[in-house]
Each structure stands twice: as C-alpha cells, then as structure tokens.
Amino acid sequence: DVKVTQSSRYLVKRTGEKVFLECVQDMDHENMFWYRQDPGLGLRLIYFSYDVKMKEKGDIPEGYSVSREKKERFSLILESASTNQTSMYLCASSQDGREPYGYTFGSGTRLTIV
Amino acid sequence: ELKVEQNPLFLSMQEGKNYTIYCNYSTTSDRLYWYRQDPGKSLESLFVLLSNGAVKQEGRLMASLDTKARLSTLHITAAVHDLSATYFCAGDTGTASKLTFGTGTRLQVTL
C-alpha cells in the first residue's frame, strides 16, 4: 500500500515564524499536492508538483512556498506564519496511468498559529 | 475548468433508512472518485469509477457513474451510525491526476 506520511499530526507555532510541513511518500509517485481544509470551504489546493524540482501554484498559493528536492518528499513552507493560516493541511500523492488511481492522502497536520 | 457540485451539503438520516448523495460535474472527467473523511481525520478512498455505467459497491454504499448526464451518485442502504462522516466526490481531467473536489456532504446517522 502507498503510504503518505506527514511529519506532525498537531503543530503550534507563533505568528511570524517560518514553518515547515513535511510530506513523504514511499511508492515512487510523480505527483504530490498540498491542500488546506477549513470548515465550510472544503479542500483548497495550495501547490502541487509533477516532478522533482517542479512546482505549480494552486488556487491559494499566497503566503506559502514549496520545495521538492527529492521525488519522495514535498515540503510546504509558511514563510511568515499568520493566524489566518491556522488550518488542517493535507498532503496527497498520485501517479498517472496506474493504480491506485486518484490520491492517497497523508493523515493531515492540524496547524495552529498563535 | 472542471467544477464539481455535491448535494445535499448536510444530511441527517435515521438508522435503517436509504438515501442518495448526488455529485454533478461540469465538463468531461476521466474518472470520478468518492472519499470518506471522519471528523478530525484525513480522507480515505472509497470508490474509483472509471467509465460510463460503472457501479461499485461495498457494504451499504454503492456508487454509480453516468458520464452523459455528468452525474455520480452515492447510495446508502439501511444506514448505520458507523457511516456518519463527510463524503467527497472528485473528478479529474487527466492532467497529473489533479483532482477537483466537491464541497462534501456531511452525513449524520441518528438512532
């Protein structure tokens, strides 16, 4: 089974800090994604990556950046954390053309900015 | 651009009853997916529907796809409390398997 591992389940950081959320998948998937989920707003795509060192902006990239130096790891960076970035962050991976189709999600990181 | 709409957004149903969640999408989607999310948890895959007329069933849940109507349904038979969760449908356009999600249907099954 594909495993997508997010480094922290719960995280509390201070306003203005630089925050790193890490995501690692173990099935050689090319595609990786970061979403945030807020009540009433559904899942919103922040950034995604088709391959190593490639990244594409999603729907809400402002205030975030990403890094993909290795195929298995996709990091989300909050450059200067703000309270409106308090949210549940979900990482997912996928691979074109082979099963399992669709996303495999990590367990999520609930981030609180104080 | 693919848009996915689910309804209802919230569904409260009694144990033992049947109900259907609807998922409409705006343009051609290569596949249609259903996910389940328990409170405070991540999403897990339920079904992948690959072609017109596809039907998948597991336990009390059955999903179907009508690509001509751009409609997928998730039918719940004789609901039980354990099915209480939020259900998402999603479509993809085949580009890097990037999915577009509906807003989710929160299902609450009461005794």
CSV table of C-alpha atoms in Angstrom, one decimal:
chain,number,residue,atom,x,y,z
A,1,ASP,CA,0.0,0.0,0.0
A,2,VAL,CA,1.1,3.5,-0.7
A,3,LYS,CA,1.9,5.4,2.4
A,4,VAL,CA,1.9,9.1,2.6
A,5,THR,CA,3.4,10.3,5.9
A,6,GLN,CA,3.1,13.8,7.3
A,7,SER,CA,5.6,14.6,9.9
A,8,SER,CA,3.3,16.1,12.5
A,9,ARG,CA,-0.3,15.5,13.4
A,10,TYR,CA,-0.6,18.6,15.5
A,11,LEU,CA,1.6,21.7,15.4
A,12,VAL,CA,1.5,25.0,17.3
A,13,LYS,CA,3.7,27.9,16.0
A,14,ARG,CA,3.9,31.6,16.7
A,15,THR,CA,3.0,34.4,14.4
A,16,GLY,CA,5.9,35.4,12.2
A,17,GLU,CA,7.7,32.1,12.4
A,18,LYS,CA,8.9,30.2,9.4
A,19,VAL,CA,7.0,26.9,9.4
A,20,PHE,CA,7.9,23.7,7.5
A,21,LEU,CA,5.4,20.9,6.9
A,22,GLU,CA,6.9,17.8,5.6
A,23,CYS,CA,5.3,15.0,3.5
A,24,VAL,CA,7.0,11.8,2.4
A,25,GLN,CA,5.5,9.1,0.1
A,26,ASP,CA,7.1,5.7,-0.4
A,27,MET,CA,5.7,4.5,-3.8
A,28,ASP,CA,7.6,6.5,-6.3
A,29,HIS,CA,4.7,8.7,-7.2
A,30,GLU,CA,5.4,11.6,-9.5
A,31,ASN,CA,2.6,13.9,-8.4
A,32,MET,CA,2.3,15.5,-5.0
A,33,PHE,CA,-0.1,18.0,-3.6
A,34,TRP,CA,-0.7,20.3,-0.7
A,35,TYR,CA,-4.3,21.2,0.4
A,36,ARG,CA,-5.7,23.1,3.3
A,37,GLN,CA,-9.1,22.3,4.7
A,38,ASP,CA,-11.3,24.8,6.6
A,39,PRO,CA,-14.8,24.4,7.8
A,40,GLY,CA,-17.3,25.4,5.1
A,41,LEU,CA,-14.6,26.0,2.5
A,42,GLY,CA,-13.8,22.4,1.5
A,43,LEU,CA,-10.4,21.4,0.2
A,44,ARG,CA,-8.3,24.2,-1.4
A,45,LEU,CA,-5.2,23.4,-3.4
A,46,ILE,CA,-2.1,25.4,-2.4
A,47,TYR,CA,0.6,23.9,-4.5
A,48,PHE,CA,1.4,20.8,-6.5
A,49,SER,CA,4.3,19.2,-8.1
A,50,TYR,CA,4.7,16.9,-11.2
A,51,ASP,CA,8.3,16.0,-10.7
A,52,VAL,CA,11.4,16.8,-8.7
A,53,LYS,CA,12.2,20.5,-8.6
A,54,MET,CA,8.9,21.3,-10.4
A,55,LYS,CA,6.1,23.2,-8.7
A,56,GLU,CA,2.8,24.7,-9.8
A,57,LYS,CA,0.6,27.2,-7.9
A,58,GLY,CA,-2.8,26.0,-6.9
A,59,ASP,CA,-5.7,28.1,-6.0
A,60,ILE,CA,-4.4,29.8,-2.9
A,61,PRO,CA,-0.6,30.0,-3.0
A,62,GLU,CA,-0.2,33.3,-1.3
A,63,GLY,CA,1.9,33.1,1.9
A,64,TYR,CA,3.2,29.7,1.0
A,65,SER,CA,6.1,28.2,-0.9
A,66,VAL,CA,7.1,24.6,-1.6
A,67,SER,CA,10.2,22.5,-2.1
A,68,ARG,CA,10.7,19.2,-3.9
A,69,GLU,CA,14.3,18.3,-3.9
A,70,LYS,CA,13.7,14.6,-3.9
A,71,LYS,CA,10.9,12.6,-5.6
A,72,GLU,CA,9.5,11.2,-2.3
A,73,ARG,CA,9.4,14.4,-0.3
A,74,PHE,CA,7.3,17.5,-0.8
A,75,SER,CA,7.6,20.3,1.8
A,76,LEU,CA,5.2,23.1,2.4
A,77,ILE,CA,6.7,26.3,3.8
A,78,LEU,CA,4.9,29.1,5.5
A,79,GLU,CA,7.3,32.0,5.1
A,80,SER,CA,6.0,34.1,7.9
A,81,ALA,CA,3.1,32.4,9.7
A,82,SER,CA,-0.1,34.3,10.3
A,83,THR,CA,-3.2,33.4,12.3
A,84,ASN,CA,-5.3,33.1,9.2
A,85,GLN,CA,-3.1,30.1,8.2
A,86,THR,CA,-4.4,28.1,11.1
A,87,SER,CA,-5.9,25.1,9.4
A,88,MET,CA,-5.8,21.4,8.6
A,89,TYR,CA,-3.1,20.7,6.0
A,90,LEU,CA,-3.4,17.6,3.8
A,91,CYS,CA,-0.7,16.2,1.6
A,92,ALA,CA,-1.5,13.7,-1.2
A,93,SER,CA,0.3,11.9,-3.9
A,94,SER,CA,-0.7,10.2,-7.1
A,95,GLN,CA,0.7,8.5,-10.2
A,96,ASP,CA,-0.7,8.9,-13.7
A,97,GLY,CA,-1.8,5.8,-15.5
A,98,ARG,CA,-1.6,3.2,-12.8
A,99,GLU,CA,-3.4,2.1,-9.8
A,100,PRO,CA,-4.3,3.2,-7.2
A,101,TYR,CA,-6.0,5.9,-9.3
A,102,GLY,CA,-6.6,9.2,-7.6
A,103,TYR,CA,-5.0,10.5,-4.4
A,104,THR,CA,-3.6,8.8,-1.5
A,105,PHE,CA,-3.7,11.2,1.4
A,106,GLY,CA,-1.5,11.6,4.4
A,107,SER,CA,-3.0,11.7,7.9
A,108,GLY,CA,-3.1,15.5,8.0
A,109,THR,CA,-1.4,18.2,10.1
A,110,ARG,CA,-3.6,20.4,12.2
A,111,LEU,CA,-1.6,23.7,12.4
A,112,THR,CA,-2.4,26.4,14.9
A,113,ILE,CA,-0.7,29.8,14.7
A,114,VAL,CA,-0.9,31.8,17.9
B,1,GLU,CA,-12.2,24.2,-15.9
B,2,LEU,CA,-13.9,21.3,-14.1
B,3,LYS,CA,-16.4,22.2,-11.4
B,4,VAL,CA,-17.9,19.6,-9.0
B,5,GLU,CA,-21.1,20.2,-7.1
B,6,GLN,CA,-22.5,17.9,-4.4
B,7,ASN,CA,-25.8,17.9,-2.8
B,8,PRO,CA,-27.0,17.9,-0.2
B,9,LEU,CA,-24.3,19.6,1.9
B,10,PHE,CA,-25.7,18.1,5.1
B,11,LEU,CA,-27.8,15.0,5.6
B,12,SER,CA,-29.3,13.8,8.8
B,13,MET,CA,-30.9,10.4,8.5
B,14,GLN,CA,-32.2,7.7,10.7
B,15,GLU,CA,-30.7,4.3,11.0
B,16,GLY,CA,-32.2,1.9,8.6
B,17,LYS,CA,-33.2,4.5,6.0
B,18,ASN,CA,-31.9,4.8,2.4
B,19,TYR,CA,-30.6,7.9,0.8
B,20,THR,CA,-28.6,9.2,-2.1
B,21,ILE,CA,-25.9,11.8,-2.4
B,22,TYR,CA,-25.5,13.5,-5.8
B,23,CYS,CA,-22.4,14.7,-7.5
B,24,ASN,CA,-22.7,16.8,-10.7
B,25,TYR,CA,-19.6,17.9,-12.7
B,26,SER,CA,-19.3,20.5,-15.3
B,27,THR,CA,-17.0,19.1,-18.0
B,28,THR,CA,-15.6,15.7,-19.1
B,29,SER,CA,-13.9,14.0,-16.3
B,30,ASP,CA,-11.7,11.0,-16.9
B,31,ARG,CA,-12.7,9.3,-13.6
B,32,LEU,CA,-14.9,10.0,-10.7
B,33,TYR,CA,-13.8,9.4,-7.1
B,34,TRP,CA,-15.5,9.1,-3.8
B,35,TYR,CA,-13.7,9.7,-0.5
B,36,ARG,CA,-14.7,9.4,3.1
B,37,GLN,CA,-13.5,11.7,5.9
B,38,ASP,CA,-14.1,11.0,9.6
B,39,PRO,CA,-14.1,14.0,12.0
B,40,GLY,CA,-10.5,15.2,12.6
B,41,LYS,CA,-9.1,12.7,10.2
B,42,SER,CA,-7.8,12.6,6.7
B,43,LEU,CA,-9.6,11.4,3.5
B,44,GLU,CA,-9.7,7.8,2.5
B,45,SER,CA,-10.6,6.4,-0.9
B,46,LEU,CA,-13.9,4.6,-1.2
B,47,PHE,CA,-14.5,4.2,-4.9
B,48,VAL,CA,-13.0,5.0,-8.3
B,49,LEU,CA,-15.4,5.0,-11.2
B,50,LEU,CA,-13.6,4.6,-14.5
B,51,SER,CA,-16.3,4.6,-17.2
B,52,ASN,CA,-19.9,5.3,-18.1
B,53,GLY,CA,-22.3,3.0,-16.3
B,54,ALA,CA,-19.7,1.9,-13.7
B,55,VAL,CA,-21.1,0.7,-10.5
B,56,LYS,CA,-19.1,-0.1,-7.4
B,57,GLN,CA,-20.5,-1.5,-4.1
B,58,GLU,CA,-19.0,-2.0,-0.7
B,59,GLY,CA,-21.2,-2.9,2.2
B,60,ARG,CA,-24.1,-0.4,2.5
B,61,LEU,CA,-22.5,2.0,0.0
B,62,MET,CA,-23.0,1.9,-3.8
B,63,ALA,CA,-21.6,4.4,-6.2
B,64,SER,CA,-22.5,4.8,-9.9
B,65,LEU,CA,-21.5,7.0,-12.8
B,66,ASP,CA,-23.4,8.4,-15.7
B,67,THR,CA,-21.0,10.3,-17.9
B,68,LYS,CA,-23.6,11.5,-20.3
B,69,ALA,CA,-25.5,13.2,-17.5
B,70,ARG,CA,-22.2,14.2,-15.8
B,71,LEU,CA,-23.6,12.7,-12.6
B,72,SER,CA,-22.4,10.3,-10.0
B,73,THR,CA,-24.4,9.1,-7.1
B,74,LEU,CA,-23.5,7.5,-3.7
B,75,HIS,CA,-26.4,5.5,-2.4
B,76,ILE,CA,-26.7,4.5,1.2
B,77,THR,CA,-28.7,1.5,2.0
B,78,ALA,CA,-30.1,0.9,5.5
B,79,ALA,CA,-27.8,3.4,7.1
B,80,VAL,CA,-26.0,2.7,10.4
B,81,HIS,CA,-24.3,5.0,12.8
B,82,ASP,CA,-20.8,4.0,11.6
B,83,LEU,CA,-21.5,5.6,8.2
B,84,SER,CA,-21.6,9.1,9.9
B,85,ALA,CA,-18.8,11.0,8.1
B,86,THR,CA,-18.2,13.6,5.4
B,87,TYR,CA,-18.3,12.2,1.9
B,88,PHE,CA,-16.5,13.9,-1.0
B,89,CYS,CA,-16.7,13.3,-4.7
B,90,ALA,CA,-13.9,14.4,-7.1
B,91,GLY,CA,-13.2,14.4,-10.8
B,92,ASP,CA,-10.0,14.6,-12.7
B,93,THR,CA,-9.1,15.9,-16.1
B,94,GLY,CA,-6.1,13.6,-16.6
B,95,THR,CA,-3.5,16.3,-16.0
B,96,ALA,CA,-1.1,14.9,-13.4
B,97,SER,CA,-4.2,13.3,-11.9
B,98,LYS,CA,-5.1,16.6,-10.2
B,99,LEU,CA,-8.5,16.3,-8.7
B,100,THR,CA,-11.2,18.8,-8.3
B,101,PHE,CA,-13.3,18.2,-5.2
B,102,GLY,CA,-16.9,18.8,-4.3
B,103,THR,CA,-17.6,20.7,-1.1
B,104,GLY,CA,-18.5,17.5,0.7
B,105,THR,CA,-21.7,16.1,2.2
B,106,ARG,CA,-21.8,15.7,6.0
B,107,LEU,CA,-23.8,12.6,6.8
B,108,GLN,CA,-25.2,12.2,10.3
B,109,VAL,CA,-26.9,8.9,11.0
B,110,THR,CA,-29.1,9.0,14.1
B,111,LEU,CA,-30.7,6.3,16.2
